[in-house]
mmCIF file of C-alpha atoms in Angstrom:
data_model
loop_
_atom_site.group_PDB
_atom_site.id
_atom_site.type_symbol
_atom_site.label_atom_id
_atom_site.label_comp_id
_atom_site.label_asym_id
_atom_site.label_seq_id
_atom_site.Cartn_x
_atom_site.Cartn_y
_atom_site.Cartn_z
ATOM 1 C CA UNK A 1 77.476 19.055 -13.219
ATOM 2 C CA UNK A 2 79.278 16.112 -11.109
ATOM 3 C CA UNK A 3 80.811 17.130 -7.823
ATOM 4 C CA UNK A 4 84.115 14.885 -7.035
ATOM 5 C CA UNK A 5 83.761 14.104 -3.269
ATOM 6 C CA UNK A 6 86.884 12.729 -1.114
ATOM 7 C CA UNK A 7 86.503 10.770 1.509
ATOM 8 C CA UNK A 8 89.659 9.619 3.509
ATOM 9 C CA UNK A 9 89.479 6.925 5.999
ATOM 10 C CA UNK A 10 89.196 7.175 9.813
ATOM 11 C CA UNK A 11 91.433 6.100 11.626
ATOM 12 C CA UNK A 12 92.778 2.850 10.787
ATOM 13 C CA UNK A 13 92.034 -0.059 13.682
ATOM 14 C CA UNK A 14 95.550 0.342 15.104
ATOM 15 C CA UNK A 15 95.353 4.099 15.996
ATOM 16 C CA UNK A 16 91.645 3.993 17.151
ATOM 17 C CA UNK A 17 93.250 0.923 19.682
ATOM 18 C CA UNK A 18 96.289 3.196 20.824
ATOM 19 C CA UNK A 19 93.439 5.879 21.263
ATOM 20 C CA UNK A 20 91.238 4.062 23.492
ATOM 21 C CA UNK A 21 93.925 2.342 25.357
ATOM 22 C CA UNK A 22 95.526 5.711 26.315
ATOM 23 C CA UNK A 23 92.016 7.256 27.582
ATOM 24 C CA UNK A 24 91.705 4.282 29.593
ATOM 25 C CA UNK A 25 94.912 5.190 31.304
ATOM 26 C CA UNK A 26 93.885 8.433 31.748
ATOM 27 C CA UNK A 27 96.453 10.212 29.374
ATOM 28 C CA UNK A 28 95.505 12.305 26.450
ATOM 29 C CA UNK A 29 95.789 10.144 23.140
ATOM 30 C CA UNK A 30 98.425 12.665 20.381
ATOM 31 C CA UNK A 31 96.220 14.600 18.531
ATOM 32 C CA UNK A 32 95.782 12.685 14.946
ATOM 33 C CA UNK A 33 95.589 15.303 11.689
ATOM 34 C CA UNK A 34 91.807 15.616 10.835
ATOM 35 C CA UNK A 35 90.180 13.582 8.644
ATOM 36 C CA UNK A 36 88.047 14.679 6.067
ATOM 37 C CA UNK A 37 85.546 11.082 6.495
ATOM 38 C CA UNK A 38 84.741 9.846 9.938
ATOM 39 C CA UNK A 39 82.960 6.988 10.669
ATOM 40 C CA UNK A 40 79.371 8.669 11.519
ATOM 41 C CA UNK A 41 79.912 10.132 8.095
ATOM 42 C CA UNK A 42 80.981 6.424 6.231
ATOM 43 C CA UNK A 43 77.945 4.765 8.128
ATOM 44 C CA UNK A 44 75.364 7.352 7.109
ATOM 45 C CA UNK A 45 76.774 7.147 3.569
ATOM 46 C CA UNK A 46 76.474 3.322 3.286
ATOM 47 C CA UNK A 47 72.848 4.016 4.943
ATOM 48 C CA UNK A 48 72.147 6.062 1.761
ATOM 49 C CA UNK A 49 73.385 3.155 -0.802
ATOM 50 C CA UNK A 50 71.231 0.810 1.053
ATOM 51 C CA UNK A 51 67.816 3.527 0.475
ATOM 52 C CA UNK A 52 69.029 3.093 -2.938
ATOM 53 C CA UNK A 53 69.126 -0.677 -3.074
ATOM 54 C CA UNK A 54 66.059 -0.692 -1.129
ATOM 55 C CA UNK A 55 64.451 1.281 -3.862
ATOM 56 C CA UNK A 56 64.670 -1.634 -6.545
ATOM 57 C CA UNK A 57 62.059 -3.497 -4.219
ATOM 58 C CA UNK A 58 59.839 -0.264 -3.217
ATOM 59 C CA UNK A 59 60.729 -0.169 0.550
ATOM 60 C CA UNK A 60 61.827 2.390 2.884
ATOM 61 C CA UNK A 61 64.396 1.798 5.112
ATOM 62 C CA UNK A 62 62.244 2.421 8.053
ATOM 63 C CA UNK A 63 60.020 -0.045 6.254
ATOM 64 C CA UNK A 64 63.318 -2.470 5.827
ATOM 65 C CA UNK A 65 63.967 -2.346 9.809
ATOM 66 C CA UNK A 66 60.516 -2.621 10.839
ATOM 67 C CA UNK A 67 60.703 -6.052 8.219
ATOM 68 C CA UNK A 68 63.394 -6.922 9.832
ATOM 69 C CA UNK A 69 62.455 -7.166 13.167
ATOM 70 C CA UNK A 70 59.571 -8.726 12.777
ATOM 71 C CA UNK A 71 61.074 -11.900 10.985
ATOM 72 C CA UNK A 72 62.649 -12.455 14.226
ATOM 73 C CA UNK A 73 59.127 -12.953 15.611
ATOM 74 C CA UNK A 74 55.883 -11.332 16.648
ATOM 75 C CA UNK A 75 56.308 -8.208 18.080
ATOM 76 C CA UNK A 76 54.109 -5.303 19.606
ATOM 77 C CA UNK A 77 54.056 -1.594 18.227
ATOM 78 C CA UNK A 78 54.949 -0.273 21.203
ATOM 79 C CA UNK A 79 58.247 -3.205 21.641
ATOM 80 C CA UNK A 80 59.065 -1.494 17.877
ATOM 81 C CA UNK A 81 58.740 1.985 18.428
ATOM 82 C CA UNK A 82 61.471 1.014 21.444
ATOM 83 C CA UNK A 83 64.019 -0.613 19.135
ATOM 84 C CA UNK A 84 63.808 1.779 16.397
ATOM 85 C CA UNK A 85 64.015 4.475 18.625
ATOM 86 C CA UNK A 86 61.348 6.202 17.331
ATOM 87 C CA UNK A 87 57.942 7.694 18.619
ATOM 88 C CA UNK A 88 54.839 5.703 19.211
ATOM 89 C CA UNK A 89 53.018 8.087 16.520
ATOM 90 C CA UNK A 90 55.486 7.455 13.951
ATOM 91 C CA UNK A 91 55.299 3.726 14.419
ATOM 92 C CA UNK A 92 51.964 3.482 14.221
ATOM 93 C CA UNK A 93 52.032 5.709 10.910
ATOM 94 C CA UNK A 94 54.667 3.218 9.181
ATOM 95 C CA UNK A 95 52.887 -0.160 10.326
ATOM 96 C CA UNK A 96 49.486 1.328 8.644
ATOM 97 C CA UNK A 97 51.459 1.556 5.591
ATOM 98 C CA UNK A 98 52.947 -1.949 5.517
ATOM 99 C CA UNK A 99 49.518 -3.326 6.493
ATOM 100 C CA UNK A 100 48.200 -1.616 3.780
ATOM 101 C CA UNK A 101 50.536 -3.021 1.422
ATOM 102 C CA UNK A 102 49.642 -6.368 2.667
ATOM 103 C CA UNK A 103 53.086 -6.947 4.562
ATOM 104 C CA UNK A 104 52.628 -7.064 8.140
ATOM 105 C CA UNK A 105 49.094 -8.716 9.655
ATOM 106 C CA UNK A 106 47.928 -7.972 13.144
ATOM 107 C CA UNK A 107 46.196 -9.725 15.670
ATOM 108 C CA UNK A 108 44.763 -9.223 19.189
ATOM 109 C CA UNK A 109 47.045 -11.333 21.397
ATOM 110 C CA UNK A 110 44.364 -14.382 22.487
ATOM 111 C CA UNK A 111 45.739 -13.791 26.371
ATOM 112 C CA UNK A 112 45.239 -10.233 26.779
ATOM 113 C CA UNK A 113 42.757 -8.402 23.866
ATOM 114 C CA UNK A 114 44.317 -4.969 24.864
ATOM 115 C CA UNK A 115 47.702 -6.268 23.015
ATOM 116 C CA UNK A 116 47.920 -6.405 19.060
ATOM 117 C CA UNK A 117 50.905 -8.700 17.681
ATOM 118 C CA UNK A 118 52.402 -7.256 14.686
ATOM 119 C CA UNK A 119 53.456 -10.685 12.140
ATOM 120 C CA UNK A 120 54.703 -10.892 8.448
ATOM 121 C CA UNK A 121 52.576 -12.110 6.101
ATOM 122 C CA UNK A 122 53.850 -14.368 3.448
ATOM 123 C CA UNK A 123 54.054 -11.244 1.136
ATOM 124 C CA UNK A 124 55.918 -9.550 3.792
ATOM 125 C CA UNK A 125 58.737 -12.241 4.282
ATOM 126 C CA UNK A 126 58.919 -12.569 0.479
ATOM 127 C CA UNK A 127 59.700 -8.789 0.637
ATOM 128 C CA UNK A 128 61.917 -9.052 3.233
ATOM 129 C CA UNK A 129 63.590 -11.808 1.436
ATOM 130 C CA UNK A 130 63.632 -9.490 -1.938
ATOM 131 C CA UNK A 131 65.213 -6.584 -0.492
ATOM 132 C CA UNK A 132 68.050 -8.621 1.468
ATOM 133 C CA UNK A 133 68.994 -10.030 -1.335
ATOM 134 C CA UNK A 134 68.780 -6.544 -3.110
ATOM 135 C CA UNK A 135 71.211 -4.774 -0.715
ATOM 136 C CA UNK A 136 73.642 -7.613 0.218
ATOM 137 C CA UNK A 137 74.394 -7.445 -3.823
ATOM 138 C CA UNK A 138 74.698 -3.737 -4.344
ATOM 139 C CA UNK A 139 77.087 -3.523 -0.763
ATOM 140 C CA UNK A 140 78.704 -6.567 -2.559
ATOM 141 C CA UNK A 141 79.271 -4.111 -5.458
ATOM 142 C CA UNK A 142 80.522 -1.529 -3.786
ATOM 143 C CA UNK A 143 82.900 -3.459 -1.763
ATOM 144 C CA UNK A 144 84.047 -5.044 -5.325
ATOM 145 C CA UNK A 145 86.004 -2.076 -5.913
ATOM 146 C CA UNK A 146 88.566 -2.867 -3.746
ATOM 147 C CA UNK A 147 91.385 -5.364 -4.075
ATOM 148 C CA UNK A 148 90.607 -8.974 -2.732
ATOM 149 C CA UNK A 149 91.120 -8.993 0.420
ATOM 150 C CA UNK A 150 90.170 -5.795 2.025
ATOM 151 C CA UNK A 151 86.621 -6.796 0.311
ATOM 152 C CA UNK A 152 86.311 -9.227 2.679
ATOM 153 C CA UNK A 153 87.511 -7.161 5.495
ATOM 154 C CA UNK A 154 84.784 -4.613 4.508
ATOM 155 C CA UNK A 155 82.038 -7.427 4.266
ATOM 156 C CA UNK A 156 83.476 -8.640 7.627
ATOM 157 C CA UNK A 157 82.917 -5.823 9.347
ATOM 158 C CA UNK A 158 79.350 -5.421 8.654
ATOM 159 C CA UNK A 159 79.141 -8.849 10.595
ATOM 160 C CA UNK A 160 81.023 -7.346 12.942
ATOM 161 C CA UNK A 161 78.810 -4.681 13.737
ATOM 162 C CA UNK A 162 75.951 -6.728 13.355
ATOM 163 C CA UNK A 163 76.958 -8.642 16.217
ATOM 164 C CA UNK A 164 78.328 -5.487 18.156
ATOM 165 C CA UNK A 165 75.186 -4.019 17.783
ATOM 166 C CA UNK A 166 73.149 -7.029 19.084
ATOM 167 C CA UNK A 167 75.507 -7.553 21.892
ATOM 168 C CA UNK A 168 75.251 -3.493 22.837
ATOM 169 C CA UNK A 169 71.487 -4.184 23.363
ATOM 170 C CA UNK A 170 72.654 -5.975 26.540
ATOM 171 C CA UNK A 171 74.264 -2.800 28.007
ATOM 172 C CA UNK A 172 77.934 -1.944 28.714
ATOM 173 C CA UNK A 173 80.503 -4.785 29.035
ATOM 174 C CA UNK A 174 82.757 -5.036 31.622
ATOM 175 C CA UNK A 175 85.899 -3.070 31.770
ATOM 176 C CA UNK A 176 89.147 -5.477 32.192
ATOM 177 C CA UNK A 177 89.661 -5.746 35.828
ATOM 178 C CA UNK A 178 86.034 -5.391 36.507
ATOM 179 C CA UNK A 179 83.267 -7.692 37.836
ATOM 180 C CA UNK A 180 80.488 -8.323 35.947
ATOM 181 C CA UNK A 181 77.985 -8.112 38.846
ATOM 182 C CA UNK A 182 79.510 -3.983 39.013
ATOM 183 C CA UNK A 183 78.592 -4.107 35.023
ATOM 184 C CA UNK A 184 75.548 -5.898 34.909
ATOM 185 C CA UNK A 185 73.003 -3.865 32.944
ATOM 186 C CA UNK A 186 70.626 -1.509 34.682
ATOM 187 C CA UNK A 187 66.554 -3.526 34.141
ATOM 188 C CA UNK A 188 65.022 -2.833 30.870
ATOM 189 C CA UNK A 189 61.489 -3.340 30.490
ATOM 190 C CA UNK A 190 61.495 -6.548 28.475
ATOM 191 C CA UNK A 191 59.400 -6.698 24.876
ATOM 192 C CA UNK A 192 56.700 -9.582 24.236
#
């Protein structure tokens, strides 16, 4: 039996703008009709096509993030477990597993023996490399279905995010009017 799912958009860029811009003035935004997709709903979606793609190359995509940070260097479990908001337990659980599988190699740190780095191995970046490749096609795919140019809107804004995510990691940005000292991020323990 197939189900037919609908999915309208959220709301387009424009009325998300007029939305935010009225909050900020303190006035309600006009109630918009309800849609039946919102964007928590899109994003978890897309995270389920990228499990799938991930499945041509036998990862997880706990497994795919954990890759992921890593290629941006050496990192401790415990520095992990922080950006993958996740529990120390669990961490520990899904680096035995990659270790096991030959991806991910760790080493007392030579400075202080208490501290293990966590580094790819050669099989691990070839993974890594594998299962990048494997998702940027099948998003490619999906976002082939629509005409030209909103294709590479949609591919846009995944670089868009990317970089809004990154740039959240630093803490809130200042509001207009605001100085950045009065917006400067509370101290974060810093990972090694």
């Amino acid at each position: 039996m197939m189900l037919e799912v609908s999915v309208t958009s959220p709301l387009s860029a424009d009325a998300a703008s007029r939305g935010k811009a009225g909050a900020r003035a303190g006035s309600k935004a006009t109630a918009s009709p309800p849609v039946l997709g919102t964007y928590g709903r899109v994003a978890a979606w897309l995270s389920k096509r990228v499990e799938v793609a991930l499945a041509q190359v036998e990862l997880t995509l706990p497994q795919y993030r954990v890759l992921g940070i890593l290629a941006e260097g050496s990192a401790a479990a415990s520095g992990l477990a922080d950006r993958l908001a996740v529990r120390r337990p669990s961490i520990t659980a899904l680096i035995d597993g990659l270790v096991a599988r030959g991806f991910v190699d760790r080493r007392q740190e030579d400075t202080d023996r208490r501290r293990v780095e966590l580094r790819l191995t050669p099989e691990g970046i070839s993974t890594l490399s594998r299962a990048d490749v494997a998702v940027d096609e099948y998003l490619i795919a999906i976002a082939g279905h629509l005409p030209d140019k909103e294709e590479a809107m949609a591919l846009r804004s995944l670089e868009l995010w990317a970089r809004a995510m990154v740039e959240s990691r630093q803490g809130p940005r200042p509001e207009v009017g605001e100085t950045p000292a009065a917006a400067a991020p509370t101290p974060r323990r810093t990972q090694r």
